[in-house]
PDB file of C-alpha atoms in Angstrom:
ATOM      1  CA  MET A 911      11.559 -28.805 -65.892  1.00 96.00           C
ATOM      2  CA  LYS A 912      11.828 -25.019 -65.631  1.00 98.00           C
ATOM      3  CA  THR A 913      15.368 -23.693 -65.458  1.00 98.00           C
ATOM      4  CA  PHE A 914      16.548 -20.204 -64.656  1.00 98.00           C
ATOM      5  CA  ILE A 915      19.833 -18.372 -64.420  1.00 98.00           C
ATOM      6  CA  ILE A 916      20.214 -16.241 -61.323  1.00 98.00           C
ATOM      7  CA  ALA A 917      23.189 -13.900 -61.284  1.00 97.00           C
ATOM      8  CA  VAL A 918      24.440 -10.636 -59.891  1.00 96.00           C
ATOM      9  CA  LEU A 919      26.319  -8.295 -62.201  1.00 97.00           C
ATOM     10  CA  THR A 920      28.221  -5.067 -61.914  1.00 96.00           C
ATOM     11  CA  ALA A 921      26.914  -2.031 -63.772  1.00 96.00           C
ATOM     12  CA  ASP A 922      29.499  -2.865 -66.456  1.00 96.00           C
ATOM     13  CA  GLY A 923      28.080  -6.379 -66.862  1.00 95.00           C
ATOM     14  CA  LEU A 924      30.612  -8.522 -64.993  1.00 95.00           C
ATOM     15  CA  ILE A 925      30.021 -11.334 -62.489  1.00 94.00           C
ATOM     16  CA  ALA A 926      33.512 -11.271 -60.926  1.00 90.00           C
ATOM     17  CA  GLU A 927      36.855  -9.537 -61.193  1.00 88.00           C
ATOM     18  CA  SER A 928      38.665 -12.835 -61.816  1.00 78.00           C
ATOM     19  CA  THR A 929      38.242 -16.618 -61.609  1.00 70.00           C
ATOM     20  CA  ASP A 930      39.847 -16.672 -58.177  1.00 69.00           C
ATOM     21  CA  GLN A 931      37.656 -13.972 -56.629  1.00 65.00           C
ATOM     22  CA  ILE A 932      36.456 -15.461 -53.358  1.00 60.00           C
ATOM     23  CA  SER A 933      34.306 -12.639 -52.057  1.00 68.00           C
ATOM     24  CA  THR A 934      30.804 -11.447 -52.772  1.00 77.00           C
ATOM     25  CA  ASP A 935      31.215  -8.373 -50.551  1.00 85.00           C
ATOM     26  CA  TRP A 936      30.325  -6.154 -53.513  1.00 91.00           C
ATOM     27  CA  THR A 937      26.777  -7.555 -53.668  1.00 94.00           C
ATOM     28  CA  SER A 938      23.953  -6.088 -51.615  1.00 95.00           C
ATOM     29  CA  LYS A 939      22.094  -7.704 -48.737  1.00 95.00           C
ATOM     30  CA  GLU A 940      18.918  -7.256 -50.814  1.00 96.00           C
ATOM     31  CA  ASP A 941      20.371  -9.368 -53.632  1.00 96.00           C
ATOM     32  CA  LYS A 942      21.504 -12.038 -51.172  1.00 95.00           C
ATOM     33  CA  LYS A 943      17.987 -12.107 -49.682  1.00 97.00           C
ATOM     34  CA  PHE A 944      16.385 -12.454 -53.140  1.00 98.00           C
ATOM     35  CA  PHE A 945      18.885 -15.163 -54.143  1.00 97.00           C
ATOM     36  CA  SER A 946      18.186 -17.159 -50.978  1.00 97.00           C
ATOM     37  CA  ALA A 947      14.399 -16.959 -51.277  1.00 98.00           C
ATOM     38  CA  ARG A 948      14.224 -17.684 -55.026  1.00 98.00           C
ATOM     39  CA  THR A 949      16.649 -20.608 -54.955  1.00 98.00           C
ATOM     40  CA  LYS A 950      14.901 -22.173 -51.944  1.00 98.00           C
ATOM     41  CA  GLU A 951      11.645 -21.884 -53.889  1.00 98.00           C
ATOM     42  CA  ALA A 952      13.263 -23.732 -56.817  1.00 98.00           C
ATOM     43  CA  GLY A 953      14.635 -26.458 -54.545  1.00 98.00           C
ATOM     44  CA  VAL A 954      17.798 -27.100 -56.603  1.00 98.00           C
ATOM     45  CA  ILE A 955      20.896 -25.029 -57.270  1.00 98.00           C
ATOM     46  CA  VAL A 956      23.434 -25.980 -59.929  1.00 98.00           C
ATOM     47  CA  LEU A 957      26.872 -24.414 -59.803  1.00 97.00           C
ATOM     48  CA  GLY A 958      30.475 -24.914 -60.765  1.00 96.00           C
ATOM     49  CA  TYR A 959      33.245 -25.788 -58.351  1.00 94.00           C
ATOM     50  CA  ASN A 960      34.771 -22.285 -58.307  1.00 91.00           C
ATOM     51  CA  THR A 961      31.399 -20.731 -57.532  1.00 92.00           C
ATOM     52  CA  TYR A 962      30.888 -23.314 -54.790  1.00 94.00           C
ATOM     53  CA  LYS A 963      34.281 -22.378 -53.314  1.00 90.00           C
ATOM     54  CA  THR A 964      33.218 -18.703 -53.332  1.00 87.00           C
ATOM     55  CA  ILE A 965      30.119 -19.599 -51.302  1.00 90.00           C
ATOM     56  CA  GLY A 966      32.212 -21.951 -49.165  1.00 90.00           C
ATOM     57  CA  ARG A 967      29.499 -24.288 -47.929  1.00 94.00           C
ATOM     58  CA  PRO A 968      26.383 -26.144 -49.042  1.00 96.00           C
ATOM     59  CA  LEU A 969      23.373 -23.825 -49.007  1.00 97.00           C
ATOM     60  CA  PRO A 970      20.639 -25.147 -46.736  1.00 97.00           C
ATOM     61  CA  GLY A 971      17.045 -25.722 -47.810  1.00 97.00           C
ATOM     62  CA  ARG A 972      17.858 -26.829 -51.361  1.00 98.00           C
ATOM     63  CA  LEU A 973      19.706 -29.567 -53.220  1.00 98.00           C
ATOM     64  CA  ASN A 974      23.217 -28.378 -54.101  1.00 98.00           C
ATOM     65  CA  VAL A 975      24.585 -29.853 -57.350  1.00 98.00           C
ATOM     66  CA  VAL A 976      28.202 -28.952 -58.105  1.00 98.00           C
ATOM     67  CA  TYR A 977      29.993 -29.533 -61.401  1.00 98.00           C
ATOM     68  CA  ALA A 978      33.419 -30.879 -60.394  1.00 96.00           C
ATOM     69  CA  SER A 979      35.813 -33.679 -61.235  1.00 94.00           C
ATOM     70  CA  PRO A 980      34.902 -37.163 -59.950  1.00 90.00           C
ATOM     71  CA  ASP A 981      37.659 -37.116 -57.320  1.00 92.00           C
ATOM     72  CA  VAL A 982      36.078 -34.103 -55.556  1.00 91.00           C
ATOM     73  CA  ASN A 983      34.069 -35.106 -52.507  1.00 89.00           C
ATOM     74  CA  ILE A 984      32.099 -32.391 -50.722  1.00 91.00           C
ATOM     75  CA  ASN A 985      29.825 -33.196 -47.807  1.00 92.00           C
ATOM     76  CA  GLY A 986      26.264 -31.994 -48.325  1.00 94.00           C
ATOM     77  CA  VAL A 987      26.399 -31.615 -52.101  1.00 97.00           C
ATOM     78  CA  GLU A 988      25.990 -33.834 -55.129  1.00 97.00           C
ATOM     79  CA  VAL A 989      28.960 -33.714 -57.495  1.00 97.00           C
ATOM     80  CA  THR A 990      28.220 -34.208 -61.191  1.00 97.00           C
ATOM     81  CA  GLN A 991      29.839 -34.276 -64.604  1.00 97.00           C
ATOM     82  CA  LYS A 992      26.564 -34.967 -66.472  1.00 97.00           C
ATOM     83  CA  ASP A 993      25.685 -32.929 -69.507  1.00 97.00           C
ATOM     84  CA  PRO A 994      22.953 -30.373 -68.731  1.00 98.00           C
ATOM     85  CA  VAL A 995      20.173 -32.261 -70.584  1.00 98.00           C
ATOM     86  CA  ASN A 996      20.740 -35.468 -68.634  1.00 98.00           C
ATOM     87  CA  LEU A 997      21.173 -33.660 -65.331  1.00 98.00           C
ATOM     88  CA  LEU A 998      17.850 -31.842 -65.696  1.00 98.00           C
ATOM     89  CA  LYS A 999      16.121 -35.030 -66.825  1.00 98.00           C
ATOM     90  CA  GLU A1000      17.388 -36.861 -63.744  1.00 98.00           C
ATOM     91  CA  LEU A1001      16.345 -34.028 -61.423  1.00 98.00           C
ATOM     92  CA  GLU A1002      12.871 -33.997 -62.967  1.00 98.00           C
ATOM     93  CA  GLU A1003      12.595 -37.779 -62.516  1.00 98.00           C
ATOM     94  CA  ARG A1004      13.414 -37.202 -58.835  1.00 98.00           C
ATOM     95  CA  GLY A1005      10.415 -34.866 -58.568  1.00 98.00           C
ATOM     96  CA  PHE A1006      12.030 -31.454 -58.871  1.00 98.00           C
ATOM     97  CA  LYS A1007      10.130 -28.882 -60.948  1.00 98.00           C
ATOM     98  CA  GLU A1008      12.707 -26.077 -61.128  1.00 98.00           C
ATOM     99  CA  ALA A1009      16.469 -25.653 -61.103  1.00 98.00           C
ATOM    100  CA  ALA A1010      18.438 -22.479 -60.417  1.00 98.00           C
ATOM    101  CA  ILE A1011      21.636 -22.181 -62.439  1.00 98.00           C
ATOM    102  CA  CYS A1012      23.930 -20.184 -60.155  1.00 97.00           C
ATOM    103  CA  GLY A1013      27.201 -19.922 -62.047  1.00 93.00           C
ATOM    104  CA  GLY A1014      29.852 -19.359 -62.827  1.00 93.00           C
ATOM    105  CA  THR A1015      30.406 -18.318 -66.368  1.00 95.00           C
ATOM    106  CA  THR A1016      31.125 -21.841 -67.704  1.00 96.00           C
ATOM    107  CA  ILE A1017      27.959 -23.259 -66.131  1.00 97.00           C
ATOM    108  CA  PHE A1018      25.832 -20.313 -67.309  1.00 98.00           C
ATOM    109  CA  THR A1019      27.210 -20.823 -70.822  1.00 97.00           C
ATOM    110  CA  MET A1020      26.631 -24.614 -70.832  1.00 97.00           C
ATOM    111  CA  PHE A1021      22.950 -24.294 -69.960  1.00 98.00           C
ATOM    112  CA  MET A1022      22.247 -21.253 -72.157  1.00 97.00           C
ATOM    113  CA  GLU A1023      24.061 -22.751 -75.145  1.00 95.00           C
ATOM    114  CA  ALA A1024      22.059 -25.978 -74.748  1.00 96.00           C
ATOM    115  CA  GLY A1025      18.800 -23.970 -74.968  1.00 96.00           C
ATOM    116  CA  LEU A1026      17.697 -25.126 -71.508  1.00 97.00           C
ATOM    117  CA  VAL A1027      17.215 -21.751 -69.817  1.00 98.00           C
ATOM    118  CA  ASP A1028      13.648 -20.451 -69.494  1.00 98.00           C
ATOM    119  CA  LYS A1029      14.270 -17.312 -67.441  1.00 98.00           C
ATOM    120  CA  LEU A1030      17.048 -15.015 -66.241  1.00 98.00           C
ATOM    121  CA  TYR A1031      17.104 -13.102 -62.968  1.00 98.00           C
ATOM    122  CA  LEU A1032      19.843 -10.484 -63.229  1.00 98.00           C
ATOM    123  CA  THR A1033      20.608  -8.204 -60.317  1.00 98.00           C
ATOM    124  CA  ILE A1034      22.569  -5.093 -61.286  1.00 98.00           C
ATOM    125  CA  GLU A1035      24.718  -3.683 -58.488  1.00 97.00           C
ATOM    126  CA  PRO A1036      26.090  -0.095 -58.443  1.00 97.00           C
ATOM    127  CA  VAL A1037      29.750  -0.995 -58.873  1.00 96.00           C
ATOM    128  CA  VAL A1038      32.098  -1.281 -61.855  1.00 96.00           C
ATOM    129  CA  PHE A1039      35.173  -3.510 -62.153  1.00 94.00           C
ATOM    130  CA  GLY A1040      36.450  -2.265 -65.515  1.00 93.00           C
ATOM    131  CA  SER A1041      37.501  -5.784 -66.490  1.00 93.00           C
ATOM    132  CA  GLY A1042      36.706  -9.265 -65.315  1.00 92.00           C
ATOM    133  CA  MET A1043      34.435 -12.211 -66.017  1.00 93.00           C
ATOM    134  CA  ALA A1044      31.360 -11.863 -68.210  1.00 95.00           C
ATOM    135  CA  LEU A1045      28.124 -13.755 -67.650  1.00 96.00           C
ATOM    136  CA  PHE A1046      28.953 -16.047 -70.590  1.00 96.00           C
ATOM    137  CA  ASN A1047      32.393 -17.161 -71.763  1.00 94.00           C
ATOM    138  CA  LYS A1048      31.863 -17.927 -75.434  1.00 94.00           C
ATOM    139  CA  LYS A1049      29.688 -17.006 -78.367  1.00 92.00           C
ATOM    140  CA  PHE A1050      26.555 -19.026 -79.058  1.00 91.00           C
ATOM    141  CA  ASP A1051      23.461 -18.508 -81.167  1.00 91.00           C
ATOM    142  CA  PRO A1052      21.699 -15.359 -79.982  1.00 92.00           C
ATOM    143  CA  GLN A1053      18.671 -15.941 -77.789  1.00 94.00           C
ATOM    144  CA  LYS A1054      15.999 -13.281 -77.566  1.00 97.00           C
ATOM    145  CA  LEU A1055      14.735 -12.185 -74.177  1.00 98.00           C
ATOM    146  CA  GLU A1056      11.459 -10.628 -73.054  1.00 98.00           C
ATOM    147  CA  LEU A1057      11.531  -8.297 -70.051  1.00 98.00           C
ATOM    148  CA  VAL A1058       8.942  -9.499 -67.543  1.00 98.00           C
ATOM    149  CA  ALA A1059       9.737  -7.219 -64.607  1.00 98.00           C
ATOM    150  CA  SER A1060      12.211  -4.693 -63.280  1.00 98.00           C
ATOM    151  CA  ASP A1061      12.268  -3.999 -59.574  1.00 97.00           C
ATOM    152  CA  ARG A1062      14.368  -1.958 -57.200  1.00 97.00           C
ATOM    153  CA  LEU A1063      15.831  -4.228 -54.552  1.00 96.00           C
ATOM    154  CA  GLY A1064      17.396  -1.330 -52.689  1.00 91.00           C
ATOM    155  CA  ASP A1065      18.294   2.303 -53.153  1.00 93.00           C
ATOM    156  CA  ASN A1066      20.800   1.536 -55.909  1.00 95.00           C
ATOM    157  CA  THR A1067      20.197  -2.121 -56.854  1.00 97.00           C
ATOM    158  CA  VAL A1068      17.919  -3.272 -59.685  1.00 98.00           C
ATOM    159  CA  LEU A1069      16.551  -6.748 -60.420  1.00 98.00           C
ATOM    160  CA  LEU A1070      15.704  -7.571 -64.042  1.00 98.00           C
ATOM    161  CA  GLU A1071      13.557 -10.611 -64.839  1.00 98.00           C
ATOM    162  CA  TYR A1072      13.611 -11.911 -68.404  1.00 98.00           C
ATOM    163  CA  ASN A1073      11.887 -14.817 -70.110  1.00 98.00           C
ATOM    164  CA  VAL A1074      13.881 -16.544 -72.839  1.00 98.00           C
ATOM    165  CA  VAL A1075      11.829 -16.422 -76.030  1.00 97.00           C
ATOM    166  CA  LYS A1076      11.658 -19.955 -77.424  1.00 92.00           C
TER     167      LYS A1076
END
C-alpha cells in the first residue's frame, strides 16, 4: 500500500501554533482544494484526534480513520489504536491502495519513524508563527527525500512533492 504525508506548513516550518489550535484560517483556498482532491483520490485519510477536532467533521468521499482512545465514538469515522503496520495491512486487505496521513505531529512521526511513508506533499504558506508545532515531534533515523515536483498553488503558496528514498 502506498502511503503519503500531506501537510501544510508555515514558511518557518510549523504545522500549528499550538496543540489546541482549532483554526486553519492561515491556509490558502488553493491548499484546501489540493488537499481535498488528493485525499479523495487516495480514498483513506488517517489522522489523530486533535487534528480531527480541528477539521470538526468527517470528510466526505473518503474513509476517515482517527487515532483516539477506545471510549471515543465519532459518527462517520473509524476509531483505531492499531500500530501503523497493522492498520495499513488491514486497509490494504479491504482493497485500499493508498492512504493519506493527515496529521498531526504524533501521527506524522509514527508513520515516518516506522518507515511506511512513500511520499510527502508539503504546502508552504506565506506566514510565520515564530514558535509552534513542527511536522515531527521526535528524532528518528534520517530519511532521504527526492524532490519530484514544485508547483505554485497560488500567488504566494508553493507545493513541494517528495519521494522518500528507500
